[in-house]
Coordinates of N, CA and C in Angstrom, one line a residue:
M27 N -153.2 69.7 87.7 CA -152.1 69.2 88.5 C -151.9 67.7 88.2
D28 N -150.6 67.3 88.0 CA -150.3 65.9 87.7 C -150.5 65.1 89.0
G29 N -150.6 63.7 88.7 CA -150.8 62.8 89.8 C -149.7 62.8 90.8
H30 N -148.4 62.9 90.4 CA -147.3 62.9 91.3 C -147.4 64.1 92.3
K31 N -147.7 65.3 91.7 CA -147.8 66.5 92.6 C -149.0 66.4 93.5
R32 N -150.1 65.8 93.1 CA -151.2 65.7 93.9 C -150.9 64.7 95.1
Q33 N -150.3 63.6 94.7 CA -149.9 62.6 95.8 C -148.9 63.2 96.8
R34 N -148.0 64.0 96.3 CA -147.0 64.7 97.2 C -147.8 65.6 98.2
E35 N -148.7 66.4 97.6 CA -149.5 67.4 98.4 C -150.4 66.6 99.4
Q36 N -150.9 65.5 99.0 CA -151.8 64.7 99.9 C -150.9 64.1 101.0
S37 N -149.7 63.6 100.7 CA -148.9 63.1 101.8 C -148.4 64.2 102.7
A38 N -148.1 65.4 102.2 CA -147.7 66.5 103.1 C -148.9 66.8 104.0
K39 N -150.1 66.9 103.5 CA -151.3 67.2 104.3 C -151.5 66.1 105.4
M40 N -151.3 64.9 105.1 CA -151.5 63.8 106.1 C -150.4 63.9 107.2
I41 N -149.2 64.3 106.8 CA -148.1 64.5 107.7 C -148.4 65.7 108.6
E42 N -148.8 66.8 108.1 CA -149.2 68.0 108.9 C -150.2 67.6 109.9
D43 N -151.3 66.9 109.4 CA -152.4 66.6 110.3 C -151.9 65.7 111.4
A44 N -151.1 64.7 111.1 CA -150.5 63.7 112.1 C -149.7 64.5 113.1
L45 N -148.9 65.4 112.7 CA -148.1 66.2 113.6 C -148.9 67.0 114.6
F46 N -149.9 67.7 114.0 CA -150.8 68.5 114.9 C -151.6 67.6 115.9
E47 N -152.0 66.4 115.5 CA -152.7 65.5 116.4 C -151.7 65.1 117.5
L48 N -150.5 64.7 117.1 CA -149.5 64.3 118.1 C -149.2 65.4 119.1
M49 N -149.2 66.7 118.6 CA -148.9 67.8 119.5 C -149.9 68.0 120.5
K50 N -151.1 67.5 120.3 CA -152.2 67.6 121.3 C -152.0 66.6 122.4
E51 N -151.2 65.5 122.1 CA -151.1 64.4 123.0 C -149.8 64.4 123.8
K52 N -148.7 65.0 123.2 CA -147.5 65.0 123.9 C -146.6 66.1 123.6
D53 N -145.5 66.3 124.3 CA -144.6 67.4 124.2 C -143.9 67.3 122.8
F54 N -143.8 68.4 122.1 CA -143.3 68.5 120.7 C -141.9 67.8 120.7
A55 N -141.0 68.1 121.7 CA -139.7 67.6 121.7 C -139.7 66.0 121.7
R56 N -140.7 65.4 122.2 CA -140.7 64.0 122.4 C -141.4 63.3 121.2
I57 N -141.9 64.0 120.2 CA -142.5 63.4 119.0 C -141.4 63.0 118.1
T58 N -141.5 61.8 117.6 CA -140.5 61.2 116.7 C -141.1 61.2 115.3
I59 N -140.1 61.2 114.3 CA -140.5 61.1 112.9 C -141.3 59.8 112.7
S60 N -140.9 58.7 113.3 CA -141.5 57.4 113.2 C -143.0 57.5 113.6
E61 N -143.3 58.2 114.7 CA -144.6 58.4 115.2 C -145.5 59.2 114.2
I62 N -144.8 60.3 113.6 CA -145.5 61.1 112.7 C -145.9 60.3 111.4
A63 N -144.9 59.5 110.9 CA -145.1 58.7 109.7 C -146.2 57.7 109.9
K64 N -146.1 57.0 111.1 CA -147.1 56.0 111.4 C -148.5 56.6 111.5
R65 N -148.7 57.7 112.2 CA -150.0 58.4 112.3 C -150.5 58.8 111.0
A66 N -149.6 59.3 110.1 CA -149.9 59.8 108.8 C -150.2 58.7 107.8
D67 N -149.8 57.5 108.2 CA -149.9 56.3 107.3 C -149.0 56.5 106.1
V68 N -147.8 57.0 106.3 CA -146.8 57.1 105.2 C -145.5 56.5 105.7
G69 N -144.6 56.1 104.8 CA -143.3 55.6 105.2 C -142.4 56.7 105.6
R70 N -141.4 56.3 106.4 CA -140.4 57.3 106.8 C -139.7 57.9 105.6
R71 N -139.5 57.1 104.5 CA -138.9 57.6 103.3 C -139.7 58.7 102.7
T72 N -141.0 58.5 102.7 CA -141.9 59.6 102.2 C -141.8 60.8 103.0
F73 N -141.7 60.6 104.3 CA -141.6 61.8 105.2 C -140.3 62.6 104.8
Y74 N -139.2 61.8 104.7 CA -137.9 62.5 104.4 C -137.7 63.0 103.0
R75 N -138.6 62.5 102.1 CA -138.6 63.0 100.8 C -139.2 64.4 100.8
L76 N -140.1 64.6 101.7 CA -140.8 65.9 101.8 C -140.2 66.9 102.8
Y77 N -139.6 66.4 103.9 CA -139.1 67.2 105.0 C -137.8 66.7 105.5
T78 N -137.1 67.6 106.1 CA -135.8 67.2 106.8 C -136.1 66.9 108.3
G79 N -137.2 67.4 108.8 CA -137.5 67.2 110.2 C -138.9 67.7 110.6
K80 N -139.3 67.5 111.8 CA -140.7 67.9 112.2 C -140.8 69.4 112.2
E81 N -139.8 70.2 112.5 CA -139.8 71.6 112.5 C -140.1 72.1 111.1
E82 N -139.5 71.4 110.1 CA -139.8 71.9 108.7 C -141.2 71.7 108.3
V83 N -141.9 70.7 108.9 CA -143.3 70.5 108.6 C -144.1 71.8 109.0
L84 N -143.8 72.3 110.1 CA -144.4 73.6 110.6 C -144.0 74.7 109.7
H85 N -142.8 74.8 109.4 CA -142.3 75.9 108.5 C -143.0 75.9 107.1
A86 N -143.1 74.7 106.6 CA -143.8 74.5 105.3 C -145.3 74.9 105.4
W87 N -145.9 74.5 106.5 CA -147.3 74.8 106.7 C -147.6 76.3 106.7
F88 N -146.7 77.0 107.5 CA -146.8 78.4 107.6 C -146.5 79.1 106.2
D89 N -145.5 78.6 105.5 CA -145.2 79.1 104.2 C -146.5 79.1 103.3
K90 N -147.1 78.0 103.4 CA -148.4 77.8 102.6 C -149.4 78.8 103.0
L91 N -149.6 79.0 104.3 CA -150.6 80.0 104.8 C -150.2 81.4 104.4
C92 N -148.9 81.8 104.5 CA -148.5 83.1 104.2 C -148.8 83.4 102.7
R93 N -148.5 82.4 101.8 CA -148.8 82.5 100.4 C -150.3 82.7 100.2
E94 N -151.1 81.9 100.9 CA -152.6 82.0 100.8 C -153.0 83.4 101.3
Y95 N -152.5 84.0 102.4 CA -152.8 85.3 102.8 C -152.5 86.3 101.7
K96 N -151.3 86.2 101.2 CA -150.8 87.2 100.1 C -151.8 87.1 98.9
D97 N -152.2 85.9 98.6 CA -153.0 85.8 97.4 C -154.5 86.1 97.6
T98 N -154.9 86.1 98.9 CA -156.3 86.3 99.2 C -156.8 87.8 99.1
Y99 N -155.9 88.7 99.5 CA -156.4 90.1 99.6 C -155.8 90.9 98.5
P100 N -156.6 91.6 97.8 CA -156.2 92.5 96.6 C -155.5 93.8 97.1
P101 N -154.8 94.4 96.3 CA -154.2 95.7 96.6 C -155.2 96.7 97.1
L102 N -154.9 97.6 98.0 CA -155.8 98.6 98.5 C -155.7 99.9 97.6
A103 N -156.8 100.6 97.4 CA -156.7 101.9 96.7 C -155.9 102.9 97.6
R104 N -156.1 102.8 98.9 CA -155.3 103.6 99.8 C -155.1 102.8 101.1
Y105 N -154.2 103.3 101.9 CA -153.9 102.6 103.2 C -155.1 102.7 104.1
D106 N -155.7 101.6 104.4 CA -156.9 101.6 105.3 C -156.6 100.7 106.5
L107 N -156.2 101.3 107.6 CA -155.9 100.5 108.8 C -157.0 99.6 109.2
N108 N -158.2 100.1 109.2 CA -159.4 99.3 109.6 C -159.5 98.1 108.7
Q109 N -159.4 98.2 107.4 CA -159.5 97.1 106.5 C -158.4 96.1 106.7
I110 N -157.2 96.6 106.8 CA -156.0 95.8 107.0 C -156.1 95.0 108.2
A111 N -156.5 95.6 109.3 CA -156.6 94.9 110.6 C -157.7 93.8 110.5
R112 N -158.8 94.2 109.9 CA -159.9 93.2 109.8 C -159.5 92.0 109.0
D113 N -158.9 92.2 107.8 CA -158.4 91.1 107.0 C -157.4 90.3 107.7
Y114 N -156.4 90.9 108.4 CA -155.4 90.2 109.1 C -155.9 89.3 110.2
F115 N -156.7 89.9 111.1 CA -157.2 89.1 112.2 C -158.2 88.1 111.8
E116 N -159.0 88.3 110.8 CA -160.0 87.3 110.3 C -159.3 86.2 109.7
F117 N -158.2 86.4 109.0 CA -157.4 85.4 108.3 C -156.8 84.4 109.4
W118 N -156.1 85.0 110.3 CA -155.4 84.2 111.4 C -156.4 83.5 112.3
Y119 N -157.6 84.2 112.5 CA -158.6 83.6 113.4 C -159.1 82.2 112.8
S120 N -159.1 82.1 111.5 CA -159.6 80.9 110.8 C -158.6 79.7 111.1
Y121 N -157.4 80.0 111.6 CA -156.4 79.0 111.9 C -156.1 79.0 113.4
R122 N -157.0 79.5 114.2 CA -156.8 79.7 115.6 C -156.5 78.4 116.4
K123 N -157.1 77.3 116.0 CA -156.8 76.0 116.7 C -155.3 75.7 116.6
V124 N -154.7 75.8 115.4 CA -153.3 75.5 115.3 C -152.5 76.5 115.9
L125 N -152.8 77.8 115.8 CA -152.0 78.9 116.5 C -152.0 78.7 118.0
L126 N -153.2 78.4 118.5 CA -153.3 78.2 120.0 C -152.5 76.9 120.4
L127 N -152.6 75.9 119.6 CA -151.8 74.7 119.9 C -150.3 74.9 119.9
M128 N -149.9 75.6 118.9 CA -148.4 76.0 118.8 C -148.0 76.8 120.0
H129 N -148.8 77.8 120.4 CA -148.5 78.6 121.5 C -148.4 77.7 122.8
Q130 N -149.4 76.8 122.9 CA -149.4 75.9 124.1 C -148.2 75.0 124.1
C131 N -147.7 74.7 122.9 CA -146.5 73.8 122.8 C -145.2 74.6 122.9
G132 N -145.2 75.9 123.1 CA -144.0 76.7 123.1 C -143.4 76.9 121.8
L133 N -144.1 76.9 120.7 CA -143.6 77.0 119.4 C -144.1 78.4 118.7
S134 N -144.4 79.3 119.5 CA -144.9 80.6 119.0 C -143.9 81.3 118.1
E135 N -142.6 81.2 118.4 CA -141.6 81.9 117.6 C -141.6 81.4 116.1
I136 N -142.0 80.2 115.8 CA -142.2 79.8 114.4 C -143.2 80.6 113.7
I137 N -144.4 80.8 114.4 CA -145.5 81.6 113.9 C -144.9 83.0 113.5
Y138 N -144.3 83.7 114.4 CA -143.9 85.1 114.2 C -142.7 85.2 113.2
G139 N -141.8 84.2 113.2 CA -140.7 84.1 112.3 C -141.2 84.0 110.9
E140 N -142.1 83.1 110.6 CA -142.6 82.8 109.3 C -143.4 84.0 108.8
I141 N -144.2 84.7 109.6 CA -144.9 85.9 109.2 C -143.9 87.0 108.8
S142 N -142.9 87.1 109.7 CA -141.9 88.2 109.4 C -141.2 88.0 108.1
R143 N -140.9 86.7 107.8 CA -140.1 86.4 106.7 C -140.8 86.8 105.4
V144 N -142.1 86.8 105.3 CA -142.8 87.2 104.1 C -143.5 88.6 104.2
S145 N -143.3 89.2 105.3 CA -144.0 90.5 105.5 C -143.8 91.6 104.4
E146 N -142.6 91.7 104.0 CA -142.3 92.8 103.0 C -143.1 92.5 101.7
D147 N -143.1 91.3 101.3 CA -143.9 91.0 100.0 C -145.4 91.2 100.2
I148 N -145.9 90.8 101.4 CA -147.3 90.9 101.7 C -147.7 92.4 101.7
V149 N -146.9 93.2 102.4 CA -147.3 94.7 102.5 C -147.1 95.3 101.1
K150 N -146.1 95.0 100.4 CA -146.0 95.6 99.0 C -147.2 95.2 98.1
K151 N -147.7 94.0 98.2 CA -148.8 93.6 97.4 C -150.1 94.4 97.9
R152 N -150.3 94.5 99.2 CA -151.5 95.2 99.7 C -151.4 96.7 99.3
M153 N -150.2 97.2 99.2 CA -150.1 98.6 98.9 C -150.0 98.9 97.4
G154 N -150.0 97.8 96.6 CA -149.9 97.9 95.2 C -148.5 98.3 94.7
C155 N -147.5 97.9 95.5 CA -146.1 98.3 95.2 C -145.2 97.2 94.9
E156 N -145.7 96.1 94.4 CA -144.9 94.9 94.2 C -143.7 95.1 93.3
G157 N -143.9 95.9 92.3 CA -142.8 96.1 91.3 C -141.6 97.0 91.8
T158 N -141.8 97.5 93.0 CA -140.7 98.4 93.6 C -139.8 97.7 94.5
E159 N -139.3 96.6 94.0 CA -138.4 95.7 94.8 C -137.2 96.5 95.3
G160 N -136.8 96.4 96.5 CA -135.7 97.0 97.1 C -135.9 98.5 97.5
E161 N -137.1 99.0 97.3 CA -137.3 100.4 97.7 C -137.2 100.5 99.2
R162 N -136.3 101.3 99.6 CA -135.9 101.4 101.0 C -137.1 101.9 101.9
D163 N -137.8 102.9 101.4 CA -139.0 103.5 102.2 C -140.0 102.4 102.4
M164 N -140.3 101.7 101.3 CA -141.4 100.6 101.4 C -140.9 99.5 102.4
R165 N -139.7 99.2 102.4 CA -139.1 98.2 103.3 C -139.3 98.7 104.8
F166 N -139.0 99.9 105.0 CA -139.1 100.4 106.4 C -140.6 100.4 106.8
F167 N -141.4 100.8 105.9 CA -142.9 100.8 106.2 C -143.4 99.4 106.5
A168 N -142.9 98.5 105.6 CA -143.4 97.1 105.8 C -142.9 96.5 107.2
Y169 N -141.7 96.7 107.5 CA -141.2 96.2 108.8 C -141.9 96.9 110.0
Y170 N -142.1 98.2 109.9 CA -142.8 98.9 110.9 C -144.3 98.3 111.1
S171 N -144.9 98.2 110.0 CA -146.3 97.8 110.0 C -146.5 96.4 110.5
V172 N -145.7 95.5 109.9 CA -145.9 94.1 110.2 C -145.4 93.8 111.7
G173 N -144.3 94.5 112.1 CA -143.9 94.3 113.5 C -145.0 94.6 114.5
G174 N -145.7 95.6 114.3 CA -146.8 95.9 115.2 C -147.9 94.9 115.1
F175 N -148.3 94.5 113.9 CA -149.3 93.5 113.7 C -148.9 92.1 114.3
I176 N -147.6 91.8 114.2 CA -147.2 90.5 114.7 C -147.3 90.5 116.2
L177 N -146.9 91.6 116.9 CA -147.1 91.7 118.3 C -148.5 91.7 118.8
L178 N -149.4 92.4 118.0 CA -150.8 92.3 118.3 C -151.4 90.9 118.1
L179 N -151.0 90.2 117.1 CA -151.4 88.8 117.0 C -150.9 88.0 118.2
R180 N -149.6 88.2 118.5 CA -149.1 87.5 119.7 C -149.9 87.7 121.0
H181 N -150.2 89.0 121.2 CA -151.0 89.4 122.4 C -152.4 88.6 122.3
W182 N -153.0 88.6 121.1 CA -154.3 88.0 121.0 C -154.2 86.5 121.2
I183 N -153.2 85.9 120.7 CA -153.0 84.4 120.9 C -152.7 84.1 122.4
E184 N -151.9 84.9 123.0 CA -151.7 84.7 124.5 C -152.9 84.9 125.3
E185 N -153.9 85.7 124.8 CA -155.2 85.8 125.5 C -156.2 84.8 125.1
G186 N -155.8 83.8 124.2 CA -156.6 82.7 123.8 C -157.5 83.0 122.6
M187 N -157.3 84.1 121.9 CA -158.1 84.5 120.7 C -159.6 84.4 121.0
Q188 N -160.0 84.9 122.2 CA -161.3 84.8 122.7 C -162.3 85.6 121.9
G189 N -162.0 86.9 121.6 CA -162.9 87.8 120.9 C -163.0 87.5 119.4
K190 N -164.1 88.0 118.8 CA -164.3 87.9 117.4 C -163.2 88.7 116.7
P191 N -162.7 88.3 115.6 CA -161.6 89.0 114.9 C -162.0 90.4 114.5
E192 N -163.3 90.6 114.1 CA -163.7 91.9 113.6 C -163.7 92.9 114.8
V193 N -164.1 92.4 116.0 CA -164.1 93.3 117.2 C -162.7 93.6 117.6
Y194 N -161.8 92.6 117.6 CA -160.4 92.9 117.9 C -159.8 93.9 117.0
A195 N -160.0 93.7 115.7 CA -159.5 94.6 114.6 C -160.0 96.0 114.9
Q196 N -161.3 96.1 115.2 CA -161.9 97.4 115.4 C -161.2 98.1 116.7
E197 N -161.0 97.4 117.7 CA -160.3 97.9 118.9 C -158.9 98.3 118.6
V198 N -158.2 97.5 117.9 CA -156.8 97.8 117.5 C -156.7 99.0 116.7
S199 N -157.5 99.1 115.6 CA -157.4 100.3 114.7 C -157.9 101.5 115.4
R200 N -158.9 101.5 116.2 CA -159.3 102.6 117.0 C -158.2 103.2 117.9
A201 N -157.6 102.3 118.6 CA -156.5 102.7 119.5 C -155.3 103.2 118.8
I202 N -154.9 102.6 117.7 CA -153.8 103.1 116.9 C -154.1 104.5 116.3
L203 N -155.3 104.6 115.7 CA -155.6 105.9 115.1 C -155.8 107.0 116.1
K204 N -156.2 106.6 117.3 CA -156.3 107.6 118.4 C -155.0 108.3 118.7
Y205 N -153.9 107.6 118.6 CA -152.6 108.2 118.9 C -151.9 108.7 117.7
L206 N -152.1 108.1 116.5 CA -151.5 108.6 115.3 C -152.2 110.0 114.9
C207 N -153.4 110.1 115.2 CA -154.1 111.3 114.7 C -154.2 112.4 115.8
N208 N -153.6 112.2 116.9 CA -153.6 113.2 118.0 C -152.4 114.1 117.9
D209 N -152.7 115.4 117.7 CA -151.7 116.4 117.5 C -150.8 116.6 118.8
A210 N -151.3 116.2 119.9 CA -150.6 116.4 121.1 C -149.3 115.5 121.1
Y211 N -149.3 114.5 120.3 CA -148.1 113.6 120.3 C -147.2 113.9 119.2
R212 N -147.4 114.9 118.4 CA -146.5 115.2 117.3 C -145.4 116.2 117.7

Protein backbone atom coordinates (compact mmCIF):
# COMPACT_ATOMS: atom_id res chain seq x y z
CA MET A 1 0.00 0.00 0.00
CA ASP A 2 1.44 3.41 -0.92
CA GLY A 3 1.97 6.13 1.68
CA HIS A 4 -0.87 8.33 0.40
CA LYS A 5 -3.41 5.51 0.62
CA ARG A 6 -2.18 4.53 4.08
CA GLN A 7 -2.47 8.15 5.29
CA ARG A 8 -5.97 8.40 3.81
CA GLU A 9 -7.06 5.21 5.61
CA GLN A 10 -5.48 6.41 8.85
CA SER A 11 -7.33 9.75 8.62
CA ALA A 12 -10.60 7.94 7.88
CA LYS A 13 -10.10 5.71 10.95
CA MET A 14 -9.38 8.72 13.16
CA ILE A 15 -12.53 10.44 11.86
CA GLU A 16 -14.64 7.31 12.47
CA ASP A 17 -13.29 6.96 16.01
CA ALA A 18 -13.88 10.65 16.72
CA LEU A 19 -17.47 10.45 15.49
CA PHE A 20 -18.21 7.37 17.61
CA GLU A 21 -16.71 9.07 20.68
CA LEU A 22 -18.82 12.17 20.11
CA MET A 23 -21.94 10.04 19.64
CA LYS A 24 -21.43 8.77 23.20
CA GLU A 25 -21.41 12.35 24.46
CA LYS A 26 -24.14 14.14 22.54
CA ASP A 27 -27.04 13.84 20.14
CA PHE A 28 -25.94 12.91 16.60
CA ALA A 29 -27.86 15.83 15.08
CA ARG A 30 -25.87 18.29 17.22
CA ILE A 31 -22.43 16.94 16.27
CA THR A 32 -20.63 19.28 13.87
CA ILE A 33 -17.98 18.55 11.27
CA SER A 34 -15.67 20.95 13.11
CA GLU A 35 -16.05 18.91 16.31
CA ILE A 36 -15.33 15.68 14.47
CA ALA A 37 -12.25 17.13 12.75
CA LYS A 38 -10.94 18.61 15.99
CA ARG A 39 -11.46 15.36 17.93
CA ALA A 40 -9.82 13.40 15.09
CA ASP A 41 -6.96 15.88 14.95
CA VAL A 42 -7.45 16.45 11.22
CA GLY A 43 -8.37 19.58 9.28
CA ARG A 44 -11.85 20.24 7.93
CA ARG A 45 -10.35 20.02 4.42
CA THR A 46 -9.14 16.49 5.19
CA PHE A 47 -12.61 15.59 6.45
CA TYR A 48 -14.26 16.92 3.26
CA ARG A 49 -11.68 15.24 1.04
CA LEU A 50 -12.85 11.93 2.50
CA TYR A 51 -16.56 12.54 3.23
CA THR A 52 -19.42 14.82 2.31
CA GLY A 53 -20.91 14.71 5.81
CA LYS A 54 -21.08 12.80 9.07
CA GLU A 55 -23.69 10.35 7.74
CA GLU A 56 -21.27 9.35 5.00
CA VAL A 57 -18.71 8.44 7.69
CA LEU A 58 -21.20 5.86 9.00
CA HIS A 59 -22.06 4.60 5.51
CA ALA A 60 -18.38 4.18 4.65
CA TRP A 61 -17.71 2.37 7.94
CA PHE A 62 -20.55 -0.08 7.24
CA ASP A 63 -19.45 -0.53 3.66
CA LYS A 64 -16.04 -1.59 4.97
CA LEU A 65 -17.68 -4.02 7.44
CA CYS A 66 -19.91 -5.55 4.79
CA ARG A 67 -16.88 -6.12 2.53
CA GLU A 68 -15.08 -7.70 5.48
CA TYR A 69 -18.07 -9.98 6.13
CA LYS A 70 -18.21 -11.00 2.48
CA ASP A 71 -14.47 -11.73 2.40
CA THR A 72 -14.37 -13.59 5.73
CA TYR A 73 -16.67 -16.52 5.02
CA PRO A 74 -16.05 -19.02 2.22
CA PRO A 75 -18.78 -20.48 0.03
CA LEU A 76 -20.75 -23.30 1.64
CA ALA A 77 -20.90 -26.80 0.18
CA ARG A 78 -24.64 -26.74 0.95
CA TYR A 79 -27.07 -24.33 2.55
CA ASP A 80 -26.54 -24.75 6.30
CA LEU A 81 -28.82 -22.49 8.32
CA ASN A 82 -27.00 -23.25 11.58
CA GLN A 83 -23.61 -22.29 10.11
CA ILE A 84 -24.96 -19.18 8.40
CA ALA A 85 -26.67 -17.98 11.58
CA ARG A 86 -23.58 -18.65 13.69
CA ASP A 87 -21.28 -16.80 11.27
CA TYR A 88 -23.71 -13.88 10.89
CA PHE A 89 -24.36 -13.27 14.58
CA GLU A 90 -20.74 -13.84 15.65
CA PHE A 91 -19.56 -11.31 13.07
CA TRP A 92 -22.00 -8.59 14.12
CA TYR A 93 -21.45 -9.36 17.80
CA SER A 94 -17.81 -8.35 17.41
CA TYR A 95 -19.09 -4.85 16.52
CA ARG A 96 -21.82 -4.74 19.17
CA LYS A 97 -20.55 -1.57 20.88
CA VAL A 98 -21.01 0.48 17.73
CA LEU A 99 -24.29 -1.26 16.78
CA LEU A 100 -25.74 -0.58 20.23
CA LEU A 101 -24.47 3.01 20.13
CA MET A 102 -26.09 3.61 16.75
CA HIS A 103 -29.34 2.10 18.01
CA GLN A 104 -29.20 4.33 21.08
CA CYS A 105 -28.63 7.36 18.81
CA GLY A 106 -31.62 6.48 16.60
CA LEU A 107 -29.44 5.53 13.62
CA SER A 108 -30.48 1.89 13.27
CA GLU A 109 -31.81 2.37 9.75
CA ILE A 110 -28.27 3.01 8.51
CA ILE A 111 -27.27 -0.43 9.84
CA TYR A 112 -30.10 -2.23 8.08
CA GLY A 113 -29.88 -0.17 4.90
CA GLU A 114 -26.18 -0.88 4.46
CA ILE A 115 -26.58 -4.60 5.12
CA SER A 116 -29.51 -4.72 2.69
CA ARG A 117 -27.53 -2.93 0.00
CA VAL A 118 -24.88 -5.67 -0.19
CA SER A 119 -27.05 -8.63 0.72
CA GLU A 120 -27.41 -10.14 -2.73
CA ASP A 121 -23.65 -10.22 -3.28
CA ILE A 122 -23.03 -11.73 0.16
CA VAL A 123 -25.62 -14.48 -0.28
CA LYS A 124 -24.37 -15.29 -3.78
CA LYS A 125 -20.82 -15.67 -2.47
CA ARG A 126 -21.89 -17.88 0.45
CA MET A 127 -23.92 -20.06 -1.89
CA GLY A 128 -21.07 -20.24 -4.44
CA CYS A 129 -23.19 -18.49 -7.08
CA GLU A 130 -21.22 -15.27 -7.65
CA GLY A 131 -21.02 -15.77 -11.40
CA THR A 132 -24.79 -15.95 -11.80
CA GLU A 133 -25.34 -12.21 -11.81
CA GLY A 134 -28.92 -11.20 -12.41
CA GLU A 135 -30.32 -14.66 -11.80
CA ARG A 136 -33.85 -13.96 -10.66
CA ASP A 137 -34.24 -17.01 -8.39
CA MET A 138 -31.03 -16.25 -6.51
CA ARG A 139 -32.09 -12.62 -6.07
CA PHE A 140 -35.41 -13.69 -4.55
CA PHE A 141 -33.65 -16.14 -2.26
CA ALA A 142 -31.09 -13.49 -1.21
CA TYR A 143 -33.75 -10.91 -0.37
CA TYR A 144 -35.85 -13.45 1.51
CA SER A 145 -32.89 -14.78 3.47
CA VAL A 146 -31.29 -11.45 4.32
CA GLY A 147 -34.61 -9.82 5.16
CA GLY A 148 -35.16 -12.34 7.90
CA PHE A 149 -31.62 -12.07 9.21
CA ILE A 150 -31.76 -8.27 9.27
CA LEU A 151 -34.94 -8.37 11.36
CA LEU A 152 -33.37 -10.96 13.67
CA LEU A 153 -30.31 -8.72 14.08
CA ARG A 154 -32.60 -5.75 14.76
CA HIS A 155 -34.45 -7.73 17.44
CA TRP A 156 -31.15 -8.77 19.05
CA ILE A 157 -29.84 -5.19 19.02
CA GLU A 158 -33.10 -3.90 20.52
CA GLU A 159 -32.67 -6.45 23.32
CA GLY A 160 -29.13 -5.20 23.95
CA MET A 161 -27.27 -8.13 22.31
CA GLN A 162 -27.12 -9.72 25.77
CA GLY A 163 -26.75 -13.37 24.81
CA LYS A 164 -23.74 -15.01 23.25
CA PRO A 165 -23.94 -15.04 19.45
CA GLU A 166 -23.64 -18.81 19.17
CA VAL A 167 -26.57 -19.28 21.58
CA TYR A 168 -28.71 -16.74 19.73
CA ALA A 169 -27.81 -18.38 16.40
CA GLN A 170 -28.75 -21.79 17.77
CA GLU A 171 -32.11 -20.52 19.05
CA VAL A 172 -32.85 -18.79 15.74
CA SER A 173 -31.95 -21.76 13.52
CA ARG A 174 -33.83 -24.20 15.76
CA ALA A 175 -36.98 -22.06 15.63
CA ILE A 176 -36.81 -21.54 11.86
CA LEU A 177 -36.16 -25.19 11.12
CA LYS A 178 -39.00 -26.17 13.45
CA TYR A 179 -41.48 -24.47 11.13
CA LEU A 180 -39.77 -25.07 7.79
CA CYS A 181 -39.58 -28.81 8.45
CA ASN A 182 -43.08 -29.22 9.90
CA ASP A 183 -45.41 -30.89 7.39
CA ALA A 184 -48.43 -29.38 9.15
CA TYR A 185 -47.55 -25.97 7.68
CA ARG A 186 -47.17 -27.09 4.05
